[in-house]
Amino acid sequence: MKTADATAGLSGQTIVDLTKKHTLYEWSAQSTVDPIPVAGAKGCWFWTPEGKRYLDFNSQLMCVNAGHGDERIIRAIAQQLETLAYANPFMATEPRARLGRKLAEITPGDIDTFFFTNGGAEANENAVKLARQYTGRHKILSFYRSYHGATAGAMMLTGDPRRWAAEPGMPGVVHVLNPYHGIQRGWDTAKDALAMLEETIQLEGAQTIAGFILEPVTGTNGVLIPPDGYLQGVRDVCSRYGILMIVDEVMSGFGRTGEWFAVDHWRVVPDLMTMAKGLTSAYVPLGAVGMRRHIAEHFRDKVFYGGLTYNSHPLACAAALATLQVYEDDRLLENARRMGTLMTTLMSTLREKHEMVGATRNIGLFGLVELVKDRKSMEPLAPFNGTSEPMKALAKFFRDEGLYTFIRWNTFFANPPLSITEEELRHAFEIIDRGLAAIKQ
Ligand SMILES: Cc1ncc(COP(=O)(O)O)c(C=O)c1O
């Protein structure tokens, strides 16, 4: 039976079995994956076909910022689908027109022109193209502790171990050390980190470097909030050497940190800004790269060599417009700030209570806990790029208790939808508290 409803009414186990048999799960040896079957979702919660409910403490993949099942976004997509499902990228459509104008309003400084893609990796690929075509230089600097996507070029920009299997790849990417060196070595000052960046630029030859791409608050590599002055310093160094500052706001954008974009906390205007995830809250895939006026001007009489069949897809543009409206109507940035303050308090209680909490960080609702064996050695509870029995036990505890979050190495994340309530946030931390007590060695 090959009909659209061939999967209707399947049990959770059958869904898991079929997806494992006929589809490939990402970043995994297939025999080790153990997916949660998801049948539906609303607000901060999702559930299995059998009705087991989970608090979505990671907004799925740090992307459903507006929360699940929002009728306003659903209606906007449905309406656009009925009006015009698709027009090719050489056409001009109303949702594309409106979205460009809206993004120009909320992005910093004179960023006012956008190239739309299908997601974050493609946004970064096109940022590299723009930077190379604009500057005539070819090298791109990027952090080691970073993730920029899984397409060929974005994979090379990525500094973390997900890059290794794809090497050798696009030439010209130079990785630089972040201001953070892991829980045992800690943080550089902004001044030292900037000196290291500048030294790298001198050693590489500034005239060969098109851009420096960085997550302003690093995401999966540890919710790394840079020391004050660092981003302003990067802006200054880039300007002095004619290097484009490219910020990857794919995860940190759209209210996650309590501002529209993470760079807004430090009032920095990058030359290029990439985005995805929260742009549509993942209701429909969409990414974008935004550029400042002087870069857009460059392409007035020079060809931009880049394109995608689904560039400026009307459904995705309509979804983004509706999502941005929800952020505004429901004051979700304000809620992210308020709940973020509460998260900071709840995290400090965790630190006081549990010796194995080595560090906690959050900015708005972008949060992470780093676990250690003990505070004296500060040895991570799982090694770099690895796992451990206690981390696996914690993951199992959270799952059994109906708390979904992202667990990586010795860390776990706290990235709920921006609509989370105080009660839901306290509920999550109550499970975390019990989980940490349960795995105490
Ligand atoms: C900072 C950052 N950049 C880029 C990407 C890639 O985005 P996508 O998976 O939509 O290609 C991600 C995805 O997690 C990300 O976190």
PDB file of C-alpha atoms in Angstrom, residues 333-346 362 364-365 416-423 425:
ATOM      1  CA  LEU A 333      12.135  38.330  23.597  1.00  0.00           C
ATOM      2  CA  GLU A 334      10.975  39.864  26.855  1.00  0.00           C
ATOM      3  CA  ASN A 335       9.891  36.443  28.124  1.00  0.00           C
ATOM      4  CA  ALA A 336      13.284  34.991  27.138  1.00  0.00           C
ATOM      5  CA  ARG A 337      14.977  37.692  29.208  1.00  0.00           C
ATOM      6  CA  ARG A 338      12.689  37.166  32.202  1.00  0.00           C
ATOM      7  CA  MET A 339      12.859  33.379  32.093  1.00  0.00           C
ATOM      8  CA  GLY A 340      16.584  33.652  31.393  1.00  0.00           C
ATOM      9  CA  THR A 341      17.049  35.506  34.667  1.00  0.00           C
ATOM     10  CA  LEU A 342      15.128  32.764  36.443  1.00  0.00           C
ATOM     11  CA  MET A 343      17.246  30.141  34.661  1.00  0.00           C
ATOM     12  CA  THR A 344      20.412  31.822  35.977  1.00  0.00           C
ATOM     13  CA  THR A 345      19.023  31.534  39.523  1.00  0.00           C
ATOM     14  CA  LEU A 346      17.972  27.911  39.083  1.00  0.00           C
ATOM     15  CA  ASN A 362      23.135  31.094  30.123  1.00  0.00           C
ATOM     16  CA  GLY A 364      18.473  34.510  27.891  1.00  0.00           C
ATOM     17  CA  LEU A 365      17.184  31.011  27.185  1.00  0.00           C
ATOM     18  CA  PRO A 416      13.435  25.693  25.719  1.00  0.00           C
ATOM     19  CA  PRO A 417      10.998  27.526  23.446  1.00  0.00           C
ATOM     20  CA  LEU A 418      10.921  31.233  24.256  1.00  0.00           C
ATOM     21  CA  SER A 419       7.301  30.869  25.335  1.00  0.00           C
ATOM     22  CA  ILE A 420       8.192  28.695  28.341  1.00  0.00           C
ATOM     23  CA  THR A 421       6.400  29.539  31.584  1.00  0.00           C
ATOM     24  CA  GLU A 422       7.904  29.803  35.052  1.00  0.00           C
ATOM     25  CA  GLU A 423       6.112  26.615  36.066  1.00  0.00           C
ATOM     26  CA  LEU A 425      11.021  26.002  33.737  1.00  0.00           C
TER      27      LEU A 425
END
